[in-house]
Short mmCIF file of C-alpha atoms and ligand atoms in Angstrom, two decimals:
data_model
loop_
_atom_site.label_atom_id
_atom_site.label_comp_id
_atom_site.label_asym_id
_atom_site.label_seq_id
_atom_site.Cartn_x
_atom_site.Cartn_y
_atom_site.Cartn_z
CA MET A 1 15.02 -31.91 7.73
CA THR A 2 12.81 -29.84 9.73
CA LEU A 3 13.19 -26.42 11.72
CA GLN A 4 13.17 -26.93 14.87
CA ARG A 5 13.12 -22.85 14.98
CA GLN A 6 13.16 -19.46 13.57
CA TYR A 7 16.65 -18.14 12.17
CA ARG A 8 17.18 -15.05 11.36
CA ARG A 9 20.61 -12.48 11.09
CA GLY A 10 23.22 -13.34 13.57
CA ASP A 11 22.47 -16.65 13.43
CA THR A 12 24.64 -19.85 12.82
CA GLY A 13 25.33 -23.24 12.82
CA PRO A 14 24.48 -26.19 10.68
CA ALA A 15 20.80 -25.32 9.78
CA VAL A 16 21.88 -21.96 8.59
CA ALA A 17 25.02 -23.84 6.60
CA GLU A 18 21.57 -25.94 5.12
CA ILE A 19 19.42 -22.68 4.40
CA ARG A 20 22.87 -20.69 2.72
CA SER A 21 22.71 -24.24 0.12
CA LYS A 22 19.40 -23.90 -0.70
CA LEU A 23 19.60 -20.16 -1.45
CA MET A 24 22.86 -21.08 -3.68
CA LEU A 25 21.20 -24.10 -5.47
CA LEU A 26 18.07 -21.18 -6.21
CA GLY A 27 20.60 -19.03 -7.69
CA GLN A 28 19.42 -16.67 -4.45
CA LEU A 29 22.79 -16.22 -3.16
CA GLY A 30 26.19 -15.98 -4.49
CA ILE A 31 28.58 -18.81 -4.27
CA ASP A 32 30.38 -19.28 -0.82
CA ALA A 33 34.01 -18.55 -1.29
CA ARG A 34 35.17 -17.71 2.14
CA PRO A 35 38.83 -18.78 2.76
CA ASP A 36 38.22 -20.19 5.73
CA GLN A 37 36.33 -23.42 4.39
CA GLY A 38 38.28 -26.28 5.87
CA ALA A 39 36.94 -29.43 6.50
CA ASP A 40 34.95 -28.67 9.29
CA SER A 41 32.92 -26.69 6.79
CA ASP A 42 31.15 -30.03 6.30
CA ARG A 43 29.05 -30.07 9.23
CA GLY A 44 28.73 -25.90 8.82
CA ASP A 45 28.83 -25.21 12.34
CA ASP A 46 30.90 -22.09 11.21
CA ALA A 47 28.14 -21.12 8.81
CA VAL A 48 26.83 -17.51 9.31
CA PHE A 49 22.89 -16.06 8.89
CA ASP A 50 24.61 -12.54 7.24
CA ASP A 51 23.85 -9.25 5.41
CA ALA A 52 23.42 -11.38 2.45
CA VAL A 53 21.92 -13.87 3.57
CA ASP A 54 19.15 -11.63 4.90
CA ARG A 55 18.88 -10.16 1.84
CA ALA A 56 18.27 -13.15 -0.08
CA VAL A 57 15.92 -14.62 1.75
CA ARG A 58 14.14 -11.04 1.80
CA HIS A 59 14.51 -11.55 -2.45
CA PHE A 60 12.82 -15.03 -2.19
CA GLN A 61 10.30 -14.26 0.05
CA GLN A 62 9.15 -11.25 -2.14
CA GLN A 63 8.96 -13.37 -4.94
CA ARG A 64 7.02 -16.27 -3.52
CA GLY A 65 4.28 -13.94 -2.00
CA LEU A 66 5.33 -14.17 1.54
CA THR A 67 5.62 -12.22 4.40
CA VAL A 68 9.00 -10.32 3.66
CA ASP A 69 10.94 -10.00 6.86
CA GLY A 70 14.24 -12.12 6.17
CA ILE A 71 13.23 -14.14 9.32
CA VAL A 72 13.18 -18.21 7.95
CA GLY A 73 10.77 -19.83 9.81
CA PRO A 74 8.95 -23.11 9.18
CA GLU A 75 7.20 -21.66 6.35
CA THR A 76 9.72 -19.95 3.89
CA TYR A 77 11.75 -23.17 4.31
CA ARG A 78 8.86 -25.19 3.53
CA GLN A 79 9.08 -23.38 -0.28
CA LEU A 80 12.60 -22.93 -0.55
CA ASP A 81 12.86 -27.00 -0.78
CA GLU A 82 10.32 -26.87 -2.64
CA ALA A 83 11.28 -24.06 -5.61
CA ARG A 84 14.11 -26.46 -5.44
CA TRP A 85 12.26 -29.22 -8.25
CA ARG A 86 12.13 -28.92 -11.93
CA LEU A 87 9.97 -30.45 -14.15
CA GLY A 88 11.43 -33.80 -15.10
CA ASP A 89 13.82 -33.68 -11.92
CA ARG A 90 11.39 -36.53 -10.32
CA VAL A 91 8.43 -38.91 -11.03
CA LEU A 92 5.58 -37.23 -10.10
CA SER A 93 1.99 -39.24 -9.01
CA TYR A 94 -0.78 -38.83 -7.22
CA SER A 95 -0.75 -39.67 -3.40
CA VAL A 96 -2.59 -39.33 -0.79
CA SER A 97 -0.24 -40.42 2.23
CA HIS A 98 2.45 -38.08 0.71
CA VAL A 99 1.03 -35.54 -1.11
CA ILE A 100 3.97 -33.95 -3.74
CA VAL A 101 4.31 -30.36 -3.31
CA GLY A 102 6.60 -28.38 -5.69
CA ASP A 103 7.67 -26.10 -8.31
CA ASP A 104 7.75 -28.95 -10.64
CA VAL A 105 4.21 -30.13 -10.23
CA ALA A 106 2.83 -26.44 -10.08
CA THR A 107 5.15 -26.08 -14.11
CA LEU A 108 3.25 -29.23 -14.88
CA GLN A 109 -0.62 -27.80 -13.59
CA GLN A 110 0.51 -24.73 -16.26
CA ARG A 111 1.11 -26.74 -18.74
CA LEU A 112 -1.59 -29.08 -18.51
CA LEU A 113 -4.16 -26.06 -18.33
CA ASP A 114 -2.42 -24.23 -21.23
CA MET A 115 -3.47 -27.47 -23.17
CA GLY A 116 -6.86 -27.10 -22.19
CA PHE A 117 -6.97 -29.67 -19.59
CA ASP A 118 -8.77 -28.63 -16.51
CA CYS A 119 -6.67 -29.41 -13.49
CA GLY A 120 -8.21 -26.28 -11.13
CA ARG A 121 -5.76 -23.87 -10.19
CA VAL A 122 -1.93 -23.85 -10.42
CA ASP A 123 -0.67 -24.52 -6.71
CA GLY A 124 2.07 -26.40 -6.93
CA ILE A 125 -0.23 -29.29 -5.06
CA LEU A 126 -0.12 -32.88 -6.74
CA GLY A 127 -3.99 -33.89 -5.77
CA ALA A 128 -6.59 -35.70 -7.13
CA GLY A 129 -7.67 -33.02 -9.79
CA THR A 130 -4.15 -32.46 -11.41
CA GLU A 131 -4.12 -36.36 -11.53
CA ARG A 132 -7.59 -36.62 -13.55
CA ALA A 133 -6.11 -33.63 -16.15
CA LEU A 134 -3.05 -35.88 -16.18
CA ARG A 135 -4.80 -39.05 -17.13
CA ASP A 136 -7.27 -37.03 -19.92
CA PHE A 137 -4.09 -35.70 -21.03
CA GLN A 138 -2.19 -39.02 -21.52
CA ARG A 139 -5.29 -40.94 -23.14
CA ASN A 140 -5.89 -38.07 -25.55
CA TYR A 141 -1.98 -38.22 -26.34
CA GLY A 142 -1.80 -42.05 -26.63
CA LEU A 143 0.17 -42.54 -23.58
CA ARG A 144 -0.78 -45.37 -21.18
CA ALA A 145 -3.59 -43.20 -18.88
CA ASP A 146 -1.71 -44.10 -15.30
CA GLY A 147 -1.30 -40.58 -14.24
CA THR A 148 1.83 -41.05 -13.27
CA CYS A 149 4.35 -38.26 -14.67
CA GLY A 150 7.59 -40.21 -15.61
CA PRO A 151 10.27 -39.67 -18.95
CA ALA A 152 7.71 -40.40 -21.94
CA THR A 153 5.03 -38.20 -20.07
CA PHE A 154 7.98 -35.87 -19.44
CA ARG A 155 9.09 -35.84 -23.23
CA ALA A 156 5.45 -35.39 -24.54
CA LEU A 157 4.47 -32.58 -22.36
CA ASP A 158 8.04 -30.69 -23.64
CA ARG A 159 7.11 -31.32 -26.98
CA LEU A 160 3.67 -30.49 -26.49
CA ALA A 161 4.42 -27.41 -24.44
CA ARG A 162 6.28 -25.40 -27.28
CA THR A 163 3.10 -25.51 -29.74
CA VAL A 164 0.69 -24.53 -27.05
CA VAL A 165 -0.16 -20.73 -26.94
CA GLY A 166 -1.01 -20.29 -23.58
CA GLY A 167 -4.44 -19.01 -22.59
CA GLN A 168 -5.86 -18.63 -19.54
CA PRO A 169 -8.02 -21.27 -19.26
CA HIS A 170 -8.90 -21.26 -15.24
CA ALA A 171 -9.59 -17.51 -15.11
CA MET A 172 -12.40 -17.86 -17.37
CA ARG A 173 -13.28 -20.94 -15.50
CA GLU A 174 -13.83 -19.24 -12.22
CA SER A 175 -15.62 -16.43 -13.59
CA GLU A 176 -17.50 -18.36 -15.24
CA LEU A 177 -18.39 -20.46 -12.47
CA ILE A 178 -19.10 -17.04 -10.90
CA HIS A 179 -21.44 -15.62 -13.07
CA ARG A 180 -23.12 -18.89 -13.28
CA SER A 181 -24.34 -18.88 -10.10
CA GLY A 182 -26.12 -15.98 -10.28
CA PRO A 183 -26.61 -12.73 -8.36
CA ALA A 184 -28.16 -14.40 -5.55
CA LEU A 185 -26.36 -14.31 -2.41
CA ALA A 186 -29.11 -17.10 -0.55
CA GLY A 187 -27.85 -20.81 -1.13
CA LYS A 188 -24.18 -19.41 -1.41
CA VAL A 189 -21.67 -20.87 1.55
CA VAL A 190 -19.24 -18.68 3.04
CA VAL A 191 -16.36 -19.35 5.51
CA ILE A 192 -15.84 -16.74 7.70
CA ASP A 193 -11.91 -17.17 9.69
CA PRO A 194 -11.75 -15.02 12.45
CA GLY A 195 -8.02 -15.34 12.46
CA HIS A 196 -5.78 -16.85 15.78
CA GLY A 197 -7.66 -17.95 18.96
CA GLY A 198 -6.85 -19.97 21.92
CA ALA A 199 -3.47 -20.07 22.91
CA ASP A 200 -3.03 -17.92 19.76
CA PRO A 201 -3.96 -14.28 20.62
CA GLY A 202 -2.52 -12.56 18.26
CA VAL A 203 -1.47 -8.95 18.30
CA VAL A 204 -2.01 -7.21 22.10
CA ALA A 205 -2.15 -3.45 21.64
CA ASP A 206 -3.82 -0.65 23.68
CA GLY A 207 -6.33 -3.06 25.36
CA LEU A 208 -7.22 -4.25 22.32
CA THR A 209 -6.40 -8.55 21.77
CA GLU A 210 -6.85 -9.53 18.01
CA ALA A 211 -8.53 -13.15 18.56
CA ASP A 212 -11.02 -11.24 20.39
CA VAL A 213 -11.56 -8.51 17.34
CA VAL A 214 -12.26 -10.59 14.96
CA TRP A 215 -13.98 -12.46 16.79
CA ASP A 216 -17.01 -9.93 17.19
CA LEU A 217 -16.03 -9.09 13.65
CA ALA A 218 -16.75 -12.69 12.45
CA ARG A 219 -20.17 -12.57 14.45
CA ARG A 220 -21.14 -9.17 12.82
CA LEU A 221 -21.01 -10.36 9.25
CA GLU A 222 -21.99 -13.87 9.94
CA GLY A 223 -25.02 -12.39 11.39
CA ARG A 224 -25.49 -10.34 7.77
CA LEU A 225 -24.92 -13.18 5.93
CA SER A 226 -27.14 -15.66 7.48
CA ALA A 227 -30.13 -12.75 6.74
CA LEU A 228 -29.44 -12.64 3.67
CA GLY A 229 -29.39 -16.85 2.84
CA VAL A 230 -26.51 -17.46 2.86
CA GLN A 231 -25.11 -20.47 4.92
CA ALA A 232 -21.51 -18.59 7.15
CA TYR A 233 -19.17 -21.45 8.40
CA LEU A 234 -17.07 -20.22 11.64
CA THR A 235 -13.75 -21.98 11.88
CA ARG A 236 -13.79 -21.19 15.15
CA GLY A 237 -15.29 -20.68 18.33
CA ARG A 238 -14.80 -17.92 20.95
CA ASP A 239 -12.49 -19.27 22.69
CA GLY A 240 -10.51 -20.72 19.95
CA ASP A 241 -11.61 -24.15 20.27
CA GLY A 242 -11.88 -25.18 17.07
CA LEU A 243 -9.13 -25.23 14.08
CA VAL A 244 -5.80 -24.48 15.08
CA ASP A 245 -3.28 -23.99 11.41
CA GLU A 246 -3.75 -22.34 8.74
CA GLU A 247 -3.99 -25.77 6.58
CA GLN A 248 -6.85 -27.10 9.02
CA ARG A 249 -8.80 -24.10 8.12
CA ALA A 250 -8.32 -24.28 4.63
CA ALA A 251 -9.10 -28.23 4.68
CA PHE A 252 -12.52 -27.01 6.58
CA ALA A 253 -13.34 -24.62 3.97
CA ASN A 254 -12.63 -27.41 1.30
CA ALA A 255 -15.12 -30.01 3.18
CA THR A 256 -17.96 -27.94 2.84
CA ASP A 257 -17.15 -26.56 -0.64
CA ALA A 258 -17.93 -23.21 0.39
CA ASP A 259 -18.11 -20.23 -2.48
CA LEU A 260 -15.82 -18.04 -1.20
CA VAL A 261 -13.16 -17.87 2.26
CA ILE A 262 -13.06 -14.64 4.29
CA SER A 263 -10.21 -14.42 6.94
CA LEU A 264 -10.51 -11.44 9.48
CA HIS A 265 -7.19 -10.26 10.77
CA SER A 266 -5.80 -7.14 12.18
CA ASP A 267 -2.02 -6.06 11.48
CA ARG A 268 0.93 -4.27 13.95
CA ASN A 269 3.69 -2.26 13.35
CA ASP A 270 6.66 -1.13 15.52
CA ASN A 271 5.80 1.98 14.13
CA PRO A 272 2.98 3.79 15.46
CA GLN A 273 2.15 5.94 12.86
CA ALA A 274 1.66 2.49 10.73
CA ARG A 275 -2.23 2.15 9.95
CA GLY A 276 -4.85 1.41 7.49
CA VAL A 277 -6.87 -2.13 5.97
CA ALA A 278 -5.04 -4.34 3.46
CA THR A 279 -6.19 -7.23 1.50
CA PHE A 280 -4.60 -10.21 0.74
CA TYR A 281 -5.57 -13.19 -2.09
CA TYR A 282 -4.00 -15.90 -3.34
CA GLY A 283 -1.29 -14.60 -5.68
CA SER A 284 2.87 -14.69 -6.07
CA GLY A 285 4.29 -11.47 -5.24
CA SER A 286 5.85 -11.73 -9.22
CA ASP A 287 3.80 -12.67 -11.81
CA ARG A 288 7.03 -14.80 -12.45
CA TYR A 289 5.52 -18.12 -11.20
CA GLY A 290 2.29 -17.32 -12.35
CA LEU A 291 0.39 -18.57 -9.33
CA ARG A 292 -3.02 -16.42 -8.86
CA SER A 293 -6.75 -16.33 -8.38
CA PRO A 294 -8.00 -14.13 -10.83
CA THR A 295 -11.54 -14.11 -8.54
CA GLY A 296 -9.19 -14.34 -5.55
CA GLU A 297 -7.77 -10.57 -6.81
CA ARG A 298 -11.18 -9.02 -7.67
CA PHE A 299 -12.87 -9.96 -4.66
CA ALA A 300 -9.90 -8.56 -2.39
CA GLY A 301 -10.19 -5.24 -4.46
CA LEU A 302 -14.06 -4.57 -4.06
CA VAL A 303 -13.31 -5.60 -0.34
CA GLN A 304 -10.76 -3.31 -0.05
CA ARG A 305 -12.81 -0.69 -2.04
CA GLU A 306 -15.98 -0.91 0.41
CA LEU A 307 -14.07 -1.25 3.50
CA VAL A 308 -11.87 2.18 2.75
CA ALA A 309 -15.14 3.81 0.72
CA ARG A 310 -17.45 3.43 4.24
CA THR A 311 -14.75 3.36 7.12
CA GLY A 312 -12.29 6.18 5.60
CA MET A 313 -9.42 4.26 6.98
CA VAL A 314 -6.26 4.59 5.17
CA ASP A 315 -5.90 2.48 2.05
CA CYS A 316 -2.70 0.04 1.71
CA ARG A 317 -4.29 -1.58 -0.79
CA THR A 318 -4.18 -5.32 -2.29
CA HIS A 319 -1.42 -8.12 -2.04
CA GLY A 320 -1.22 -11.47 -3.52
CA LYS A 321 0.33 -14.15 -0.90
CA ALA A 322 1.09 -17.46 -0.53
CA TRP A 323 0.01 -17.66 2.91
CA PRO A 324 -1.12 -21.31 4.09
CA LEU A 325 -4.86 -20.53 4.25
CA LEU A 326 -5.26 -18.22 0.62
CA ARG A 327 -2.74 -21.24 -0.92
CA SER A 328 -4.77 -24.89 0.20
CA THR A 329 -8.06 -23.46 -0.47
CA ARG A 330 -9.71 -24.93 -3.60
CA MET A 331 -12.31 -21.48 -3.72
CA PRO A 332 -11.49 -18.11 -4.15
CA ALA A 333 -10.03 -16.98 -0.62
CA VAL A 334 -8.96 -13.32 0.95
CA ARG A 335 -7.45 -12.15 4.03
CA VAL A 336 -8.49 -8.61 5.34
CA GLU A 337 -5.86 -6.97 7.45
CA ILE A 338 -8.09 -4.25 9.26
CA GLY A 339 -6.61 -1.56 11.05
CA TYR A 340 -3.57 -1.82 13.45
CA LEU A 341 -4.27 -2.39 16.76
CA THR A 342 -0.98 -0.54 17.77
CA ASN A 343 -1.95 2.90 16.39
CA PRO A 344 -3.74 4.53 18.50
CA GLU A 345 -6.12 6.08 15.79
CA ASP A 346 -6.98 2.43 14.50
CA ALA A 347 -7.54 1.20 17.68
CA ALA A 348 -9.77 3.65 18.96
CA GLN A 349 -12.04 3.22 15.66
CA LEU A 350 -11.70 -0.88 16.22
CA THR A 351 -13.07 -0.26 20.03
CA GLU A 352 -16.69 0.87 18.37
CA ALA A 353 -19.19 -1.35 17.35
CA ALA A 354 -20.58 1.10 14.94
CA PHE A 355 -17.39 0.91 13.32
CA ARG A 356 -17.65 -3.19 14.09
CA ASP A 357 -20.69 -3.06 12.06
CA MET A 358 -19.89 -0.67 9.16
CA ALA A 359 -16.67 -3.13 8.21
CA ALA A 360 -18.83 -5.93 8.66
CA GLU A 361 -21.29 -4.26 5.65
CA SER A 362 -18.58 -3.47 3.84
CA ILE A 363 -17.59 -7.08 3.20
CA VAL A 364 -21.14 -8.29 2.63
CA VAL A 365 -21.72 -5.24 -0.01
CA ALA A 366 -17.86 -6.44 -1.59
CA LEU A 367 -19.89 -10.39 -1.61
CA GLN A 368 -22.71 -8.84 -3.32
CA ARG A 369 -21.06 -7.05 -6.16
CA LEU A 370 -18.77 -10.35 -6.79
CA TYR A 371 -21.87 -11.50 -8.01
CA LEU A 372 -23.76 -8.79 -9.42
CA PRO A 373 -23.42 -8.73 -13.51
CA PRO A 374 -21.14 -5.91 -14.23
CA GLU A 375 -24.16 -3.39 -15.19
CA GLN A 376 -25.86 -3.95 -12.39
CA ASP A 377 -22.41 -2.93 -10.27
CA GLU A 378 -23.21 1.15 -8.88
CA PRO A 379 -20.64 2.86 -7.99
CA THR A 380 -19.39 2.56 -4.40
CA GLY A 381 -20.97 3.54 -1.51
CA MET A 382 -24.52 3.63 -3.32
CA LEU A 383 -25.16 0.17 -2.36
CA ARG A 384 -27.19 -0.24 1.07
CA LEU A 385 -27.38 -3.43 2.79
CA PRO A 386 -31.80 -3.25 2.16
CA THR A 387 -31.35 -2.80 -1.54
CA PHE A 388 -30.71 -6.63 -2.68
CA VAL A 389 -32.33 -8.30 0.71
ZN1 LIG B 401 -3.82 -11.93 12.90
#
């Protein structure tokens, strides 16, 4: 089933029944013991999105690194579906036309990594890299190297997983890649993603439109990066011609084989007091799932640090999220939410060209720091663009 619309507290009907049963299956919601569950409840017409469902959805969203709003839209629904799979529930194999996604794939990836078979990062998506690592594993352990994870492979994984002490080979591989690529920015490839665009303006408030603000920021960033010899690609044009959704933008970044992805947004809140800057990297809200990009997290920390130090914006810190753009990109990716357009102070700052220049410069300096060996890293606020041209 695919969701036709969003569901939230107060909604009723068969789709809500489906959501309730998924949450129950995951142990997020107590067994439904309402006395009026007659024969009619098969169709679920009387299922209610009540406070308990709202709480369960929020808890689930928090665990999975989704936006915690208690609303079940396509992304939350998809993750409810992925979360139910345990390793061994179904045969896993790679297919280009029907890619298998789920928590069982994430477990498989984690086990392969623990044993030293490099399948890239743990993202729960069964891609070519995971299949390669799986074949490697099968070859090494005397199994038929068919790249299909069936009963024999499940048994072998089960036996071996208990003898392996988990390491962080993926984390080491990511930082190794960063060091090997050297401190010079020239020759690196960066995808800049100005959020929204086209039919989707993003946040509109105080005479500002998010899509326009981040487009302008993206161009300032692109100019600075190009001057340093970085190959910069934008995911869309000014009017939004180009890529529409985050999955397409992620696929574009993967196709360019970029070193990094930087997605630019501004935020909103019903409370006009809410203000500041926050940076997001790929990771789930809780460590329970062990999904995270260590380099993405480090880069997010640097971007956040430079932006706060240079612009004086309120520090809303860095957070792990599993949004499609962060998750489906194979390289470290961050999303910056620069200011709240619903806050008068932030909005006033964002209209100034000098402020936008400073924000772009902050991101470039963070990029430079990411590639600098630790001993050359000067205190925040010390680096200036001409220093490293
Ligand atoms: Zn946005």
